[in-house]
Coordinates of C-alpha atoms and ligand atoms in Angstrom, one line a residue:
M1 CA -9.4 -18.3 -9.6
Q2 CA -11.1 -15.5 -7.7
L3 CA -9.5 -12.8 -10.0
K4 CA -9.6 -14.5 -13.4
D5 CA -8.6 -12.0 -16.1
K6 CA -8.9 -9.0 -13.8
V7 CA -6.2 -6.4 -14.4
A8 CA -4.4 -5.3 -11.3
F9 CA -2.2 -2.2 -11.1
I10 CA -0.1 -2.4 -8.0
T11 CA 2.3 0.4 -7.0
G12 CA 5.4 -0.4 -5.1
A13 CA 5.1 -4.0 -6.1
A14 CA 8.8 -4.6 -6.8
S15 CA 9.3 -5.3 -3.0
G16 CA 7.7 -6.3 0.3
I17 CA 4.0 -6.2 0.7
G18 CA 3.2 -5.1 -2.9
K19 CA 5.3 -7.9 -4.3
E20 CA 3.4 -10.5 -2.2
I21 CA 0.0 -9.1 -3.3
A22 CA 1.1 -9.4 -6.9
I23 CA 2.0 -13.1 -6.3
V24 CA -1.3 -13.9 -4.6
Y25 CA -3.3 -12.0 -7.2
A26 CA -1.4 -13.8 -10.0
K27 CA -2.2 -17.2 -8.5
E28 CA -5.9 -16.2 -8.6
G29 CA -5.7 -15.5 -12.3
A30 CA -5.2 -11.7 -12.4
K31 CA -3.0 -9.9 -15.0
I32 CA -0.4 -8.0 -13.0
V33 CA 1.1 -4.6 -13.5
I34 CA 4.1 -4.2 -11.2
A35 CA 4.4 -0.4 -11.0
D36 CA 7.5 0.8 -9.2
L37 CA 10.1 3.5 -9.0
N38 CA 12.7 0.8 -9.3
K39 CA 12.2 -0.4 -13.0
A40 CA 14.8 -3.1 -12.8
A41 CA 13.2 -4.6 -9.7
A42 CA 9.7 -4.2 -11.3
D43 CA 10.8 -6.1 -14.4
A44 CA 12.5 -8.8 -12.3
A45 CA 9.3 -9.3 -10.2
A46 CA 7.2 -9.4 -13.4
A47 CA 9.5 -12.0 -14.9
E48 CA 9.2 -14.2 -11.8
L49 CA 5.4 -14.1 -12.2
V50 CA 5.6 -14.8 -16.0
A51 CA 7.9 -17.8 -15.2
T52 CA 5.0 -19.3 -13.2
G53 CA 2.7 -18.9 -16.2
A54 CA 1.0 -15.7 -15.1
Q55 CA 0.7 -12.5 -17.2
A56 CA 2.6 -9.7 -15.8
I57 CA 4.6 -6.6 -16.8
G58 CA 6.8 -4.1 -15.0
V59 CA 6.3 -0.4 -15.5
A60 CA 8.4 2.5 -14.2
V61 CA 6.6 5.1 -12.3
D62 CA 7.2 7.7 -9.6
V63 CA 3.8 7.9 -8.0
T64 CA 4.4 11.6 -7.1
S65 CA 4.6 12.6 -10.8
E66 CA 1.3 13.3 -12.5
E67 CA 2.8 12.7 -16.0
Q68 CA 4.4 9.4 -15.0
V69 CA 1.3 8.1 -13.3
D70 CA -1.0 8.9 -16.2
A71 CA 1.5 7.4 -18.7
A72 CA 2.0 4.2 -16.6
V73 CA -1.7 3.6 -16.1
A74 CA -2.3 4.2 -19.9
E75 CA 0.5 1.8 -20.7
A76 CA -1.0 -0.8 -18.4
A77 CA -4.5 -0.4 -19.7
R78 CA -3.3 -0.7 -23.3
A79 CA -1.2 -3.9 -22.5
F80 CA -4.0 -5.7 -20.7
D81 CA -7.3 -4.1 -21.9
G82 CA -8.3 -1.9 -19.0
I83 CA -7.8 -1.7 -15.2
D84 CA -10.0 -3.6 -12.7
I85 CA -8.0 -3.3 -9.4
L86 CA -5.7 -0.6 -8.1
V87 CA -3.6 -1.3 -5.1
S88 CA -2.1 2.0 -4.1
N89 CA 0.8 0.6 -2.0
A90 CA 4.0 2.5 -2.8
G91 CA 5.4 4.1 0.4
I92 CA 8.5 5.0 2.3
Q93 CA 9.2 5.9 5.9
I94 CA 11.2 8.8 7.3
V95 CA 11.4 9.1 11.1
H96 CA 12.4 12.2 13.2
P97 CA 10.9 14.1 16.1
I98 CA 8.5 16.8 14.8
D99 CA 10.7 19.6 16.1
E100 CA 13.5 18.3 14.0
F101 CA 11.5 17.3 10.9
S102 CA 12.6 19.1 7.7
F103 CA 9.8 20.6 5.6
A104 CA 11.4 18.9 2.6
D105 CA 11.0 15.5 4.2
W106 CA 7.5 16.3 5.4
K107 CA 6.5 17.2 1.8
K108 CA 8.2 14.1 0.4
M109 CA 6.2 11.9 2.7
L110 CA 2.9 13.5 1.9
A111 CA 3.7 13.4 -1.8
I112 CA 4.4 9.7 -2.0
H113 CA 1.6 8.6 0.3
L114 CA -1.2 11.1 -0.5
D115 CA -0.4 12.6 -3.9
G116 CA 0.5 9.1 -5.1
A117 CA -2.8 7.7 -3.9
F118 CA -4.8 10.5 -5.5
L119 CA -2.9 10.4 -8.8
T120 CA -3.2 6.6 -9.2
T121 CA -6.8 6.7 -8.1
R122 CA -7.7 9.4 -10.6
A123 CA -5.9 7.7 -13.5
C124 CA -7.4 4.2 -12.7
L125 CA -11.0 5.5 -12.0
K126 CA -11.2 6.9 -15.5
H127 CA -10.6 3.5 -17.0
M128 CA -12.9 1.7 -14.4
Y129 CA -15.8 4.1 -15.1
A130 CA -15.4 4.0 -18.9
Q131 CA -15.2 0.2 -18.9
G132 CA -18.4 -0.2 -17.0
R133 CA -17.3 -3.4 -15.3
G134 CA -16.8 -2.0 -11.8
G135 CA -13.6 -2.2 -9.9
S136 CA -11.8 -2.2 -6.6
V137 CA -9.4 0.4 -5.2
I138 CA -7.3 -0.7 -2.3
Y139 CA -5.1 1.7 -0.2
M140 CA -2.2 0.5 1.9
G141 CA -2.8 2.3 5.1
S142 CA -1.3 1.2 8.4
V143 CA -2.2 0.8 12.1
H144 CA -0.9 4.4 11.7
S145 CA -4.1 5.2 9.9
K146 CA -5.8 4.8 13.3
E147 CA -3.0 5.4 15.9
A148 CA 0.0 7.6 16.3
S149 CA 3.6 6.7 17.2
V150 CA 6.4 9.0 18.1
L151 CA 8.8 10.1 15.3
K152 CA 6.3 9.4 12.5
A153 CA 4.3 12.7 12.1
P154 CA 4.0 12.8 8.3
Y155 CA 3.5 9.0 8.0
V156 CA 0.7 9.1 10.6
T157 CA -0.8 12.1 9.0
A158 CA -0.7 10.6 5.5
K159 CA -2.0 7.2 6.6
H160 CA -5.0 8.8 8.4
G161 CA -5.6 10.9 5.2
L162 CA -5.9 7.8 3.1
I163 CA -9.1 6.8 5.0
G164 CA -10.7 10.1 4.0
L165 CA -9.8 9.6 0.3
C166 CA -11.1 6.0 0.5
K167 CA -14.4 7.0 1.9
T168 CA -14.8 9.6 -0.8
V169 CA -13.9 7.2 -3.6
A170 CA -16.4 4.7 -2.1
K171 CA -19.2 7.3 -2.3
E172 CA -18.3 8.6 -5.8
G173 CA -17.5 5.2 -7.2
A174 CA -20.6 3.3 -6.0
K175 CA -22.8 4.1 -9.0
H176 CA -20.0 2.6 -11.2
G177 CA -19.6 -0.5 -9.1
V178 CA -16.2 0.7 -7.9
R179 CA -15.4 -0.1 -4.3
A180 CA -12.6 1.4 -2.1
N181 CA -11.1 0.1 1.1
V182 CA -8.0 0.5 3.2
I183 CA -5.8 -2.2 4.7
C184 CA -4.1 -1.3 7.9
P185 CA -1.2 -3.6 8.7
G186 CA 0.9 -3.7 11.8
F187 CA 4.7 -4.1 11.5
V188 CA 5.7 -6.4 8.6
R189 CA 9.3 -7.3 8.2
T190 CA 10.0 -5.8 4.8
P191 CA 13.0 -3.6 3.7
L192 CA 11.0 -0.6 4.9
V193 CA 10.9 -1.9 8.4
E194 CA 14.4 -3.4 8.4
K195 CA 15.7 0.2 7.7
Q196 CA 13.7 1.6 10.7
I197 CA 15.1 -0.8 13.3
P198 CA 18.6 0.7 13.6
E199 CA 17.3 4.2 13.0
Q200 CA 14.9 4.0 15.9
A201 CA 17.4 2.3 18.1
K202 CA 19.7 5.3 17.6
T203 CA 17.1 7.9 18.1
L204 CA 15.5 6.3 21.1
G205 CA 18.9 5.2 22.6
I206 CA 18.0 1.5 22.9
T207 CA 19.1 -1.7 21.3
E208 CA 17.7 -3.0 18.0
E209 CA 16.2 -6.0 19.9
Q210 CA 14.5 -3.6 22.2
V211 CA 13.0 -1.7 19.3
V212 CA 11.5 -4.9 17.9
K213 CA 10.2 -6.2 21.3
N214 CA 9.4 -3.0 23.2
V215 CA 8.4 -0.6 20.4
M216 CA 7.2 -2.4 17.3
L217 CA 5.5 -5.5 18.7
K218 CA 4.9 -4.3 22.3
E219 CA 1.1 -3.9 21.9
T220 CA 0.5 -7.1 19.8
V221 CA -1.4 -10.0 21.5
D222 CA 1.5 -12.4 20.8
G223 CA 4.7 -10.5 20.0
E224 CA 4.5 -11.6 16.3
F225 CA 5.1 -9.6 13.2
T226 CA 2.3 -9.5 10.6
T227 CA 3.5 -11.2 7.4
T228 CA 3.3 -10.1 3.8
D229 CA 1.0 -13.0 3.1
D230 CA -1.4 -11.9 5.9
V231 CA -1.7 -8.6 4.2
A232 CA -2.0 -10.1 0.7
Q233 CA -4.9 -12.3 1.8
V234 CA -6.8 -9.3 3.0
A235 CA -6.0 -7.5 -0.3
L236 CA -7.4 -10.6 -2.1
M237 CA -10.6 -10.4 -0.1
F238 CA -11.1 -6.7 -0.9
A239 CA -10.2 -7.2 -4.6
A240 CA -12.5 -10.2 -5.1
F241 CA -15.5 -9.0 -3.1
P242 CA -18.3 -8.7 -5.6
T243 CA -20.6 -5.9 -4.4
N244 CA -20.7 -2.4 -2.9
A245 CA -21.6 -4.1 0.5
L246 CA -18.0 -3.9 1.4
T247 CA -16.8 -0.4 0.6
G248 CA -15.4 2.6 2.5
Q249 CA -13.9 0.3 5.1
S250 CA -10.5 0.1 6.8
L251 CA -9.4 -3.3 8.1
V252 CA -6.6 -3.6 10.7
V253 CA -4.4 -6.7 10.3
S254 CA -1.8 -6.3 13.2
H255 CA -1.8 -9.3 15.6
G256 CA -4.2 -7.2 17.8
W257 CA -1.9 -4.2 18.2
F258 CA -4.8 -2.0 17.4
M259 CA -8.4 -3.2 18.1
Q260 CA -11.2 -1.2 16.6
Ligands
LIG301 P1 9.1 -1.8 0.7 O1 10.2 -0.8 1.0 O2 9.5 -3.2 0.8 O3 8.5 -1.6 -0.7 C1 8.0 -0.3 -1.1 C2 8.2 -0.2 -2.6 O4 7.7 1.1 -3.0 C3 9.6 -0.3 -3.2 O5 9.6 -1.3 -4.2 C4 9.9 1.1 -3.7 O6 10.7 1.1 -4.8 C5 8.5 1.6 -4.0 N1 8.4 3.0 -4.1 C6 8.9 3.9 -3.2 N2 8.7 5.2 -3.5 C7 8.0 5.1 -4.7 C8 7.5 6.1 -5.6 N3 7.6 7.4 -5.4 N4 6.8 5.7 -6.7 C9 6.7 4.3 -7.0 N5 7.2 3.4 -6.2 C10 7.8 3.7 -5.1 O7 7.9 -1.4 1.7 P2 6.7 -2.2 2.3 O8 6.9 -2.5 3.7 O9 6.3 -3.3 1.4 O10 5.6 -1.1 2.2 C11 4.5 -1.0 1.3 C12 3.4 -0.2 1.8 O11 2.9 -0.8 3.0 C13 3.8 1.2 2.2 O12 2.7 2.1 1.8 C14 3.9 1.2 3.7 O13 3.7 2.4 4.3 C15 2.8 0.2 4.0 N6 2.9 -0.5 5.3 C16 4.1 -1.2 5.6 C17 4.2 -1.8 6.9 C18 5.4 -2.5 7.3 O14 5.5 -2.8 8.5 N7 6.3 -2.9 6.4 C19 3.1 -1.6 7.8 C20 2.0 -0.9 7.5 C21 1.9 -0.3 6.2

């Protein structure tokens, strides 16, 4: 029970990586807030956890909305007596060559990934600082926090930006015992990635199989996808680590696609 009675606010936790982190944290005794744009899916994911004996609620939130983030974090803190862990994970992908990228899509990407990270951080830090029991902030970066790929300009830009935010939170949060770290996964077969396979095949003029083999997994050491559980185990380590010794870091979990 590495997270006994810790309250974890996890964005985008109705699906994919966030959902798996919620499952792993719940097994370790955390009280889970599934914060997602998709309220029905958030409630369903929370109900699945409750059925296993865990404490969990679903809350509706669009992480790009200041009002909604503040309200959702306040609701979560009221329900479970504060916030100990933030996993800022909600994200989407839009792929186009830069010369064809619409400004609206660029802004949408930065809003979800960067505004969302800032707004949830600000709202949760207020609780963590006031509670005086420390805390852990975890950002879902990507190998694209370190590397670029074609067609992903705003995603790569935003994921690099999260590292700057993380380092600043690590410095400001230290005196409150609040740590901040970034997880940088390689490709994980979630709905976000399933959607990209046919899109990239079309844009690059290759088959879906070739996208997986020659684009997504080309640089890995073994041609394997990273799994949601691989990422969730790293999220557990960051959440449970007890001191400021491990803060301001970004850890790549990608089957060796990117080596630091
Ligand atoms: P996913 O599509 O399975 O889940 C994303 C969740 O975020 C969904 O439940 C969706 O409803 C929610 N969401 C989207 N926009 C939102 C908003 N504005 N407000 C609140 N919730 C919102 O995707 P995933 O693959 O699990 O991705 C989760 C995170 O992991 C993202 O930040 C993504 O960039 C990152 N990531 C994914 C991969 C991968 O290969 N899947 C690799 C590296 C990083």
